[in-house]
Amino acid sequence: MAEIRPESLLAMPLSEMLAHASALRDEGHGRIQSWSPKVFIPLTQLCRNLCHYCTFSQPPRQGEVCYLTREQVLDIARAGKAAGCTEALFTLGDKPELRFKAAREELAALGHETTLSYLAEVAAAVRDETGLLPHINAGVMTREEMAMLRPVSVSQGLMLESVSDRLCEKGGAHYRSPDKQPKVRLETIRIAGELGIPFTTGILIGIGETRAERLEALVAIRDIHVRYGHIQEVIVQNFRAKPRTVMADAPEPDMDDLLWTTAAARILLGPQMNIQVPPNLSVGDFPRLIDAGINDWGGVSPITPDHVNPEAPWPAVQHLRTATAAANRILVARLPVYPAYVAENMRWQDAAMQRHVLAAADTSGFARADGWSPGLTLPDRPPEAPYLATLNPGIAATVSRALAGERPHEAALATLFEARDVDLEHICESADELRRAVNGDTITYVVNRNINYTNICAYKCGFCAFSKGKTSDTLRGQPYDLDLAEVARRTEEAWARGGTEVCLQGGIHPRYTGETYLTLARTVRAAVPDIHLHAFSPLEIAHGVETLGLSVEDFLYRLKDAGLSTLPGTAAEILDDEVRSIICPDKLNTAEWLHVVGTAHKIGFRTTATIMFGHVETYTHWARHLLHIRDLQAETGGFTEFVPLPFVHMEAPMGVRGEARRGPTFREVRLMHAVARLALNPLIPNIQTSWVKLGPAGAAACLASGANDLGGTLMNESISRAAGTQHGQEMPSAAMDALIRSIGRTPRQRTTVYGAVSDTVRRRGHEAADLTPIILTPPQKRGDKTLGKEFEYAR
């Protein structure tokens, strides 16, 4: 599409501008219409400027304080947090201490010389004590002042308003307002770009400028953004006349004028820019603004007024949602920093703010929908019905092709994970219909026992709270290394309680060799010859191969002779080396994982496949992972099931350090199960959901979104519990059956490879005695003959 010259917009018909702007907006943002749930914190209403239209600025009054106290600020922020807000918008006048003695005296009493110094203190308090993300509108600032505020805010803003110097002359709206000089404001915006600060700016229309000057201002904003890439949103704000101001009788711009200017902003700034118009300044007409190409409603507060325009109340969020849906768009809450900037968090945020952004964001970079994370109990709430009636054609087409068994393209698959509202429900319902066609209404599970033979590990995976090393005693539990007699005892007890499988996995102990794994397998087989041994992740296989100097194939054959039946497809995390270099840099890479699993398949082993999602990766990485699994299954046919494992952040090292998101949102959990069902069709018939990470309610929802298997009863689950999950260590057969029947499905106990289980074995599981206490054998300090060095335990 040819670039449109600014001056040509002056003669372009409004209808043509609106159509062009809407098309550009849809190209850049699809159907998403964002807004920011915020609280408005007017730290001070003193200002050294005398803008002719402003009622926010107030002179000091006898007996009144000039600044909100720290506790008043926190009270507003706490109320916002309770109401579901994510943004704390600090608005204040420009440097009032330069004009008012009262401001200087009060600042001194607060222990500060400047308003901005005090602002930095209270913004940090809001961040640390409430988790709200500060966005700062503090007027014109120097480089040093903006740099000072960067560690306590995720974004900053300054309205350019206009580039007309005329408005600063006598009789103009900005007369006697030194901080409204266009060149001063443009320099502040430019410096923000040099400092890498996500920035908000915009224009104010109807204060005496011409349309040509509006276009000139938009081009000035565009030119700075092209150079630095930091302007994350542009606001087109319409002047509203206010009583008791110099411009009380000035005419306000009408809706057509606002629509023209907004469409011009979209056309000049392009499809990717975030453009907003405050909905409260257009009252009943605000839904028409969508026609001009906006993709954002700005900050809307459920508890605080617009202190700059107190006469214009915020529209209710329900009203915003209804108006947005009427335009066939989906309302999505965002953070004060937009998704594109969340995606490059380390570039755009000071180190002090990075963890706070991650904590508040979902994988797409929008705001988390609620306070839930994997491992927590899912809130008891009715499902929200979709607002839109029509599907996104691209999503509908991708789903149709997947139902037909076609291999999806990476980009199309990643787009499915963005789905919301009616598109989300279509994906989940389609996946569930496919599940019914493949598996019927039977939900399966296996009665099994996890035996984690050691939690000592030489690897430093950022997501793992289970493994223990020299520096990890602060995490749950103490280091242990099970005695073989305890492994045998637990195997025998599992069999006696109706178990058909034991699953062996553990840390990569620096003393272990391939012989250790062979001995563990023989121990289980000797204890209960008929039990199914599901054991050893690809990482453990690789460790055994390295220590014995064998090929992968030869070591797997030895394990088969020792009694190994199948392998868990864990240690996969995300099969993309870009992600693995962050979360597990010393672990197997993607090709090595696929080689071990593919080799296992080729010599007759069946394995599961897993994904651990919701930490630092993107939807594109999810898509790549699924396609790796699909392609290997097409080659070998060795996967029995696919198991989505939501990241539990509470006590994972990178969660504790604030280096990861708080796991996937529940929308993303549902989508992972549903999209996996579609993407792996018809090659992998079984999709499992993790009750230990999602709880019964979460697992039930996933069983209605394409999953057909509840996994294992587990008996002694310890890895997820070490990460902080609230759910128990065992879900016995009777509880499995009850959960499955509660959603109208039929339970069936299965073997590890989805075979039938005898009535005798089933009865044994239903009549099982309570588990006896486990014994965790502490590690002993010995000389490692294999590695030739002394060790206690790793790290």
Short mmCIF file of N, CA and C in Angstrom, two decimals, residues 377-528:
data_model
loop_
_atom_site.label_atom_id
_atom_site.label_comp_id
_atom_site.label_asym_id
_atom_site.label_seq_id
_atom_site.Cartn_x
_atom_site.Cartn_y
_atom_site.Cartn_z
N THR A 377 -5.74 -23.39 43.93
CA THR A 377 -7.12 -23.84 43.72
C THR A 377 -7.82 -22.89 42.76
N LEU A 378 -8.45 -23.44 41.75
CA LEU A 378 -9.14 -22.63 40.76
C LEU A 378 -10.34 -21.94 41.40
N PRO A 379 -10.50 -20.63 41.21
CA PRO A 379 -11.65 -19.94 41.81
C PRO A 379 -12.97 -20.54 41.33
N ASP A 380 -13.94 -20.59 42.23
CA ASP A 380 -15.26 -21.11 41.89
C ASP A 380 -16.06 -20.00 41.23
N ARG A 381 -16.18 -20.05 39.92
CA ARG A 381 -16.88 -18.99 39.20
C ARG A 381 -17.54 -19.59 37.97
N PRO A 382 -18.68 -19.04 37.57
CA PRO A 382 -19.34 -19.55 36.36
C PRO A 382 -18.55 -19.16 35.13
N PRO A 383 -18.54 -20.00 34.11
CA PRO A 383 -17.83 -19.64 32.87
C PRO A 383 -18.49 -18.44 32.21
N GLU A 384 -17.67 -17.59 31.60
CA GLU A 384 -18.17 -16.39 30.96
C GLU A 384 -18.55 -16.70 29.51
N ALA A 385 -19.78 -16.37 29.15
CA ALA A 385 -20.23 -16.63 27.79
C ALA A 385 -19.55 -15.69 26.81
N PRO A 386 -19.28 -16.15 25.60
CA PRO A 386 -18.67 -15.27 24.60
C PRO A 386 -19.57 -14.08 24.28
N TYR A 387 -18.95 -12.97 23.93
CA TYR A 387 -19.68 -11.78 23.54
C TYR A 387 -19.87 -11.69 22.03
N LEU A 388 -18.92 -12.25 21.27
CA LEU A 388 -18.98 -12.15 19.83
C LEU A 388 -19.74 -13.33 19.23
N ALA A 389 -20.36 -13.10 18.09
CA ALA A 389 -21.12 -14.16 17.43
C ALA A 389 -20.36 -14.76 16.25
N THR A 390 -19.39 -14.04 15.72
CA THR A 390 -18.70 -14.51 14.52
C THR A 390 -17.26 -14.91 14.83
N LEU A 391 -16.83 -15.96 14.14
CA LEU A 391 -15.48 -16.47 14.34
C LEU A 391 -14.47 -15.69 13.50
N ASN A 392 -13.23 -15.67 13.99
CA ASN A 392 -12.12 -15.19 13.18
C ASN A 392 -11.94 -16.18 12.03
N PRO A 393 -12.05 -15.74 10.79
CA PRO A 393 -11.98 -16.68 9.66
C PRO A 393 -10.68 -17.47 9.62
N GLY A 394 -9.56 -16.83 9.97
CA GLY A 394 -8.29 -17.54 9.94
C GLY A 394 -8.25 -18.65 10.97
N ILE A 395 -8.75 -18.37 12.17
CA ILE A 395 -8.78 -19.41 13.20
C ILE A 395 -9.72 -20.54 12.80
N ALA A 396 -10.88 -20.19 12.27
CA ALA A 396 -11.83 -21.22 11.84
C ALA A 396 -11.22 -22.12 10.77
N ALA A 397 -10.46 -21.53 9.85
CA ALA A 397 -9.84 -22.32 8.79
C ALA A 397 -8.75 -23.23 9.33
N THR A 398 -7.94 -22.73 10.26
CA THR A 398 -6.89 -23.56 10.86
C THR A 398 -7.48 -24.75 11.60
N VAL A 399 -8.56 -24.50 12.35
CA VAL A 399 -9.23 -25.59 13.08
C VAL A 399 -9.78 -26.62 12.10
N SER A 400 -10.39 -26.16 11.02
CA SER A 400 -10.96 -27.10 10.04
C SER A 400 -9.88 -27.99 9.44
N ARG A 401 -8.75 -27.40 9.11
CA ARG A 401 -7.66 -28.20 8.54
C ARG A 401 -7.11 -29.20 9.55
N ALA A 402 -7.03 -28.77 10.81
CA ALA A 402 -6.54 -29.68 11.85
C ALA A 402 -7.50 -30.85 12.05
N LEU A 403 -8.80 -30.57 12.02
CA LEU A 403 -9.79 -31.64 12.16
C LEU A 403 -9.68 -32.65 11.02
N ALA A 404 -9.24 -32.17 9.87
CA ALA A 404 -9.04 -33.06 8.72
C ALA A 404 -7.72 -33.81 8.78
N GLY A 405 -6.91 -33.52 9.82
CA GLY A 405 -5.66 -34.25 10.00
C GLY A 405 -4.46 -33.62 9.33
N GLU A 406 -4.60 -32.41 8.81
CA GLU A 406 -3.47 -31.76 8.14
C GLU A 406 -2.45 -31.26 9.16
N ARG A 407 -1.19 -31.25 8.77
CA ARG A 407 -0.15 -30.67 9.61
C ARG A 407 -0.28 -29.15 9.58
N PRO A 408 -0.45 -28.51 10.74
CA PRO A 408 -0.62 -27.04 10.75
C PRO A 408 0.71 -26.35 10.44
N HIS A 409 0.59 -25.11 9.91
CA HIS A 409 1.76 -24.26 9.78
C HIS A 409 2.06 -23.61 11.13
N GLU A 410 3.34 -23.36 11.38
CA GLU A 410 3.75 -22.83 12.68
C GLU A 410 3.01 -21.55 13.05
N ALA A 411 2.96 -20.59 12.13
CA ALA A 411 2.34 -19.30 12.44
C ALA A 411 0.85 -19.45 12.70
N ALA A 412 0.17 -20.28 11.92
CA ALA A 412 -1.26 -20.49 12.13
C ALA A 412 -1.51 -21.17 13.46
N LEU A 413 -0.64 -22.11 13.82
CA LEU A 413 -0.79 -22.81 15.09
C LEU A 413 -0.58 -21.84 16.26
N ALA A 414 0.44 -20.99 16.15
CA ALA A 414 0.69 -20.01 17.21
C ALA A 414 -0.50 -19.06 17.37
N THR A 415 -1.15 -18.71 16.27
CA THR A 415 -2.30 -17.82 16.33
C THR A 415 -3.44 -18.43 17.14
N LEU A 416 -3.59 -19.74 17.11
CA LEU A 416 -4.65 -20.38 17.90
C LEU A 416 -4.50 -20.07 19.39
N PHE A 417 -3.27 -19.93 19.86
CA PHE A 417 -3.05 -19.67 21.28
C PHE A 417 -3.43 -18.24 21.67
N GLU A 418 -3.60 -17.37 20.69
CA GLU A 418 -4.04 -16.00 20.97
C GLU A 418 -5.56 -15.92 21.17
N ALA A 419 -6.26 -17.00 20.89
CA ALA A 419 -7.72 -16.96 20.80
C ALA A 419 -8.37 -16.56 22.12
N ARG A 420 -9.44 -15.78 22.00
CA ARG A 420 -10.25 -15.36 23.14
C ARG A 420 -11.71 -15.36 22.72
N ASP A 421 -12.57 -15.27 23.71
CA ASP A 421 -14.00 -15.13 23.48
C ASP A 421 -14.50 -16.27 22.59
N VAL A 422 -15.26 -15.96 21.53
CA VAL A 422 -15.90 -17.00 20.73
C VAL A 422 -14.86 -17.87 20.03
N ASP A 423 -13.71 -17.32 19.68
CA ASP A 423 -12.65 -18.12 19.04
C ASP A 423 -12.09 -19.15 20.01
N LEU A 424 -11.90 -18.75 21.26
CA LEU A 424 -11.45 -19.69 22.29
C LEU A 424 -12.43 -20.84 22.44
N GLU A 425 -13.70 -20.52 22.57
CA GLU A 425 -14.69 -21.57 22.77
C GLU A 425 -14.80 -22.47 21.55
N HIS A 426 -14.65 -21.91 20.37
CA HIS A 426 -14.70 -22.73 19.15
C HIS A 426 -13.55 -23.74 19.14
N ILE A 427 -12.37 -23.30 19.50
CA ILE A 427 -11.22 -24.21 19.53
C ILE A 427 -11.45 -25.32 20.55
N CYS A 428 -11.89 -24.95 21.76
CA CYS A 428 -12.08 -25.96 22.80
C CYS A 428 -13.22 -26.91 22.46
N GLU A 429 -14.31 -26.39 21.91
CA GLU A 429 -15.43 -27.26 21.54
C GLU A 429 -15.06 -28.17 20.38
N SER A 430 -14.30 -27.67 19.42
CA SER A 430 -13.87 -28.50 18.30
C SER A 430 -12.95 -29.61 18.78
N ALA A 431 -12.04 -29.26 19.69
CA ALA A 431 -11.14 -30.27 20.25
C ALA A 431 -11.92 -31.32 21.02
N ASP A 432 -12.94 -30.90 21.74
CA ASP A 432 -13.72 -31.86 22.51
C ASP A 432 -14.55 -32.77 21.61
N GLU A 433 -15.06 -32.23 20.52
CA GLU A 433 -15.77 -33.06 19.56
C GLU A 433 -14.83 -34.09 18.94
N LEU A 434 -13.61 -33.66 18.66
CA LEU A 434 -12.61 -34.59 18.12
C LEU A 434 -12.28 -35.65 19.16
N ARG A 435 -12.14 -35.24 20.41
CA ARG A 435 -11.89 -36.20 21.49
C ARG A 435 -13.00 -37.25 21.55
N ARG A 436 -14.25 -36.80 21.43
CA ARG A 436 -15.38 -37.73 21.49
C ARG A 436 -15.34 -38.70 20.32
N ALA A 437 -14.98 -38.19 19.13
CA ALA A 437 -14.91 -39.06 17.96
C ALA A 437 -13.80 -40.10 18.09
N VAL A 438 -12.68 -39.73 18.72
CA VAL A 438 -11.53 -40.63 18.83
C VAL A 438 -11.65 -41.55 20.04
N ASN A 439 -12.09 -41.01 21.18
CA ASN A 439 -12.04 -41.75 22.44
C ASN A 439 -13.41 -42.05 23.04
N GLY A 440 -14.47 -41.53 22.45
CA GLY A 440 -15.77 -41.69 23.07
C GLY A 440 -15.86 -40.87 24.34
N ASP A 441 -16.75 -41.28 25.22
CA ASP A 441 -16.93 -40.55 26.48
C ASP A 441 -16.23 -41.24 27.64
N THR A 442 -15.25 -42.06 27.34
CA THR A 442 -14.48 -42.73 28.38
C THR A 442 -13.26 -41.88 28.74
N ILE A 443 -13.06 -41.71 30.04
CA ILE A 443 -11.87 -41.03 30.55
C ILE A 443 -11.01 -42.06 31.26
N THR A 444 -9.76 -42.13 30.89
CA THR A 444 -8.87 -43.16 31.43
C THR A 444 -7.91 -42.60 32.47
N TYR A 445 -7.37 -43.51 33.24
CA TYR A 445 -6.31 -43.18 34.20
C TYR A 445 -5.57 -44.45 34.55
N VAL A 446 -4.37 -44.31 35.11
CA VAL A 446 -3.57 -45.45 35.52
C VAL A 446 -3.30 -45.35 37.01
N VAL A 447 -3.36 -46.48 37.70
CA VAL A 447 -2.99 -46.51 39.12
C VAL A 447 -1.49 -46.76 39.18
N ASN A 448 -0.77 -45.76 39.67
CA ASN A 448 0.68 -45.86 39.63
C ASN A 448 1.30 -45.22 40.85
N ARG A 449 2.59 -45.39 40.94
CA ARG A 449 3.35 -44.76 42.02
C ARG A 449 4.59 -44.10 41.43
N ASN A 450 4.80 -42.85 41.82
CA ASN A 450 6.04 -42.17 41.47
C ASN A 450 7.10 -42.50 42.52
N ILE A 451 8.25 -42.92 42.05
CA ILE A 451 9.39 -43.12 42.95
C ILE A 451 10.52 -42.24 42.45
N ASN A 452 10.73 -41.13 43.12
CA ASN A 452 11.81 -40.21 42.78
C ASN A 452 13.01 -40.58 43.64
N TYR A 453 13.94 -41.34 43.07
CA TYR A 453 14.96 -42.03 43.84
C TYR A 453 16.03 -41.10 44.39
N THR A 454 16.19 -39.92 43.81
CA THR A 454 17.07 -38.92 44.42
C THR A 454 16.62 -37.53 43.97
N ASN A 455 16.80 -36.56 44.83
CA ASN A 455 16.55 -35.17 44.44
C ASN A 455 17.86 -34.39 44.32
N ILE A 456 18.96 -35.10 44.31
CA ILE A 456 20.27 -34.48 44.13
C ILE A 456 20.55 -34.38 42.64
N CYS A 457 20.95 -33.22 42.19
CA CYS A 457 21.09 -33.03 40.74
C CYS A 457 22.22 -32.05 40.44
N ALA A 458 23.01 -32.39 39.44
CA ALA A 458 24.12 -31.54 39.04
C ALA A 458 23.70 -30.44 38.08
N TYR A 459 22.46 -30.53 37.58
CA TYR A 459 21.98 -29.53 36.63
C TYR A 459 21.34 -28.36 37.36
N LYS A 460 21.20 -27.25 36.66
CA LYS A 460 20.75 -26.00 37.28
C LYS A 460 19.54 -25.45 36.54
N CYS A 461 18.55 -26.29 36.33
CA CYS A 461 17.36 -25.86 35.60
C CYS A 461 16.59 -24.83 36.42
N GLY A 462 16.27 -23.71 35.80
CA GLY A 462 15.64 -22.62 36.52
C GLY A 462 14.23 -22.89 36.97
N PHE A 463 13.57 -23.90 36.39
CA PHE A 463 12.17 -24.17 36.71
C PHE A 463 12.00 -25.22 37.81
N CYS A 464 13.08 -25.84 38.24
CA CYS A 464 12.98 -27.03 39.09
C CYS A 464 13.19 -26.70 40.57
N ALA A 465 12.14 -26.92 41.36
CA ALA A 465 12.25 -26.76 42.82
C ALA A 465 12.46 -28.09 43.51
N PHE A 466 12.48 -29.18 42.72
CA PHE A 466 12.63 -30.51 43.29
C PHE A 466 14.09 -30.86 43.54
N SER A 467 14.94 -30.55 42.55
CA SER A 467 16.33 -30.97 42.67
C SER A 467 17.06 -30.20 43.75
N LYS A 468 18.01 -30.85 44.39
CA LYS A 468 18.76 -30.24 45.48
C LYS A 468 20.23 -30.19 45.12
N GLY A 469 20.81 -29.05 45.48
CA GLY A 469 22.25 -28.90 45.35
C GLY A 469 22.78 -28.17 46.56
N LYS A 470 24.03 -27.83 46.56
CA LYS A 470 24.64 -27.22 47.75
C LYS A 470 24.02 -25.89 48.11
N THR A 471 23.43 -25.21 47.12
CA THR A 471 22.87 -23.88 47.40
C THR A 471 21.35 -23.88 47.42
N SER A 472 20.73 -25.04 47.47
CA SER A 472 19.27 -25.08 47.33
C SER A 472 18.55 -25.58 48.58
N ASP A 473 19.18 -25.53 49.73
CA ASP A 473 18.52 -26.00 50.94
C ASP A 473 17.34 -25.12 51.34
N THR A 474 17.25 -23.92 50.78
CA THR A 474 16.10 -23.07 51.11
C THR A 474 14.83 -23.57 50.45
N LEU A 475 14.96 -24.42 49.42
CA LEU A 475 13.79 -24.97 48.78
C LEU A 475 13.26 -26.14 49.59
N ARG A 476 12.05 -26.59 49.24
CA ARG A 476 11.39 -27.61 50.06
C ARG A 476 12.19 -28.90 50.17
N GLY A 477 12.26 -29.45 51.38
CA GLY A 477 12.86 -30.75 51.58
C GLY A 477 14.38 -30.72 51.67
N GLN A 478 14.92 -31.83 52.15
CA GLN A 478 16.36 -32.00 52.26
C GLN A 478 16.85 -32.97 51.20
N PRO A 479 18.13 -32.97 50.88
CA PRO A 479 18.66 -33.90 49.88
C PRO A 479 18.50 -35.35 50.34
N TYR A 480 18.20 -36.22 49.38
CA TYR A 480 18.11 -37.64 49.70
C TYR A 480 18.57 -38.48 48.51
N ASP A 481 18.90 -39.72 48.80
CA ASP A 481 19.36 -40.69 47.80
C ASP A 481 18.85 -42.04 48.27
N LEU A 482 17.75 -42.52 47.67
CA LEU A 482 17.05 -43.67 48.21
C LEU A 482 17.90 -44.94 48.24
N ASP A 483 17.77 -45.66 49.32
CA ASP A 483 18.34 -47.00 49.43
C ASP A 483 17.53 -47.93 48.51
N LEU A 484 18.18 -48.89 47.90
CA LEU A 484 17.49 -49.80 47.00
C LEU A 484 16.39 -50.58 47.69
N ALA A 485 16.56 -50.86 48.97
CA ALA A 485 15.52 -51.58 49.71
C ALA A 485 14.24 -50.75 49.80
N GLU A 486 14.40 -49.42 49.91
CA GLU A 486 13.21 -48.54 49.95
C GLU A 486 12.53 -48.50 48.59
N VAL A 487 13.32 -48.52 47.51
CA VAL A 487 12.73 -48.58 46.17
C VAL A 487 11.92 -49.86 46.02
N ALA A 488 12.47 -50.98 46.46
CA ALA A 488 11.76 -52.26 46.36
C ALA A 488 10.50 -52.25 47.23
N ARG A 489 10.61 -51.69 48.43
CA ARG A 489 9.44 -51.67 49.33
C ARG A 489 8.31 -50.85 48.73
N ARG A 490 8.63 -49.71 48.17
CA ARG A 490 7.59 -48.87 47.58
C ARG A 490 6.96 -49.56 46.37
N THR A 491 7.76 -50.28 45.61
CA THR A 491 7.22 -51.02 44.46
C THR A 491 6.23 -52.08 44.93
N GLU A 492 6.61 -52.82 45.95
CA GLU A 492 5.73 -53.87 46.47
C GLU A 492 4.44 -53.29 47.03
N GLU A 493 4.55 -52.16 47.72
CA GLU A 493 3.36 -51.53 48.28
C GLU A 493 2.45 -51.01 47.17
N ALA A 494 3.04 -50.47 46.11
CA ALA A 494 2.23 -49.99 44.98
C ALA A 494 1.43 -51.14 44.37
N TRP A 495 2.07 -52.28 44.19
CA TRP A 495 1.38 -53.46 43.63
C TRP A 495 0.26 -53.92 44.55
N ALA A 496 0.53 -53.91 45.84
CA ALA A 496 -0.48 -54.35 46.80
C ALA A 496 -1.68 -53.41 46.82
N ARG A 497 -1.47 -52.15 46.47
CA ARG A 497 -2.56 -51.15 46.47
C ARG A 497 -3.22 -51.01 45.10
N GLY A 498 -3.02 -51.99 44.22
CA GLY A 498 -3.67 -51.97 42.92
C GLY A 498 -2.89 -51.27 41.84
N GLY A 499 -1.65 -50.89 42.10
CA GLY A 499 -0.86 -50.21 41.10
C GLY A 499 -0.41 -51.16 40.01
N THR A 500 -0.44 -50.69 38.79
CA THR A 500 0.07 -51.48 37.67
C THR A 500 1.38 -50.90 37.13
N GLU A 501 1.78 -49.75 37.65
CA GLU A 501 2.97 -49.07 37.13
C GLU A 501 3.73 -48.40 38.26
N VAL A 502 5.05 -48.43 38.19
CA VAL A 502 5.86 -47.51 38.96
C VAL A 502 6.65 -46.65 37.97
N CYS A 503 6.72 -45.38 38.30
CA CYS A 503 7.44 -44.42 37.46
C CYS A 503 8.67 -43.96 38.22
N LEU A 504 9.83 -44.26 37.68
CA LEU A 504 11.10 -43.88 38.30
C LEU A 504 11.70 -42.67 37.56
N GLN A 505 11.93 -41.62 38.30
CA GLN A 505 12.66 -40.47 37.78
C GLN A 505 13.36 -39.80 38.95
N GLY A 506 14.46 -39.14 38.65
CA GLY A 506 15.18 -38.44 39.71
C GLY A 506 16.12 -37.41 39.15
N GLY A 507 16.83 -36.75 40.06
CA GLY A 507 17.85 -35.81 39.64
C GLY A 507 19.03 -36.53 39.03
N ILE A 508 19.86 -35.77 38.34
CA ILE A 508 21.07 -36.35 37.74
C ILE A 508 22.18 -36.25 38.78
N HIS A 509 22.22 -37.25 39.64
CA HIS A 509 23.20 -37.31 40.72
C HIS A 509 24.60 -37.46 40.12
N PRO A 510 25.57 -36.68 40.56
CA PRO A 510 26.90 -36.77 39.95
C PRO A 510 27.59 -38.11 40.16
N ARG A 511 27.12 -38.90 41.14
CA ARG A 511 27.72 -40.22 41.36
C ARG A 511 27.08 -41.30 40.50
N TYR A 512 25.88 -41.01 39.98
CA TYR A 512 25.17 -42.03 39.20
C TYR A 512 25.85 -42.27 37.85
N THR A 513 25.78 -43.51 37.41
CA THR A 513 26.21 -43.88 36.07
C THR A 513 25.08 -44.69 35.43
N GLY A 514 25.32 -45.11 34.21
CA GLY A 514 24.34 -45.98 33.57
C GLY A 514 24.08 -47.23 34.37
N GLU A 515 25.09 -47.71 35.10
CA GLU A 515 24.89 -48.92 35.92
C GLU A 515 23.89 -48.64 37.04
N THR A 516 23.86 -47.42 37.54
CA THR A 516 22.89 -47.08 38.58
C THR A 516 21.47 -47.28 38.06
N TYR A 517 21.22 -46.80 36.85
CA TYR A 517 19.87 -46.93 36.29
C TYR A 517 19.54 -48.40 36.00
N LEU A 518 20.51 -49.13 35.53
CA LEU A 518 20.30 -50.57 35.31
C LEU A 518 19.97 -51.28 36.62
N THR A 519 20.67 -50.90 37.68
CA THR A 519 20.42 -51.52 38.99
C THR A 519 19.03 -51.17 39.51
N LEU A 520 18.63 -49.91 39.33
CA LEU A 520 17.28 -49.51 39.76
C LEU A 520 16.22 -50.30 39.01
N ALA A 521 16.41 -50.47 37.72
CA ALA A 521 15.44 -51.24 36.94
C ALA A 521 15.37 -52.69 37.42
N ARG A 522 16.52 -53.29 37.66
CA ARG A 522 16.53 -54.68 38.13
C ARG A 522 15.89 -54.81 39.51
N THR A 523 16.09 -53.79 40.34
CA THR A 523 15.50 -53.81 41.69
C THR A 523 13.99 -53.84 41.61
N VAL A 524 13.41 -53.01 40.78
CA VAL A 524 11.95 -52.99 40.61
C VAL A 524 11.47 -54.31 40.04
N ARG A 525 12.13 -54.80 39.01
CA ARG A 525 11.69 -56.04 38.37
C ARG A 525 11.78 -57.22 39.32
N ALA A 526 12.81 -57.24 40.17
CA ALA A 526 12.94 -58.33 41.14
C ALA A 526 11.87 -58.23 42.22
N ALA A 527 11.52 -57.02 42.62
CA ALA A 527 10.52 -56.85 43.68
C ALA A 527 9.15 -57.30 43.23
N VAL A 528 8.73 -56.89 42.02
CA VAL A 528 7.41 -57.26 41.48
C VAL A 528 7.59 -57.52 39.99
#
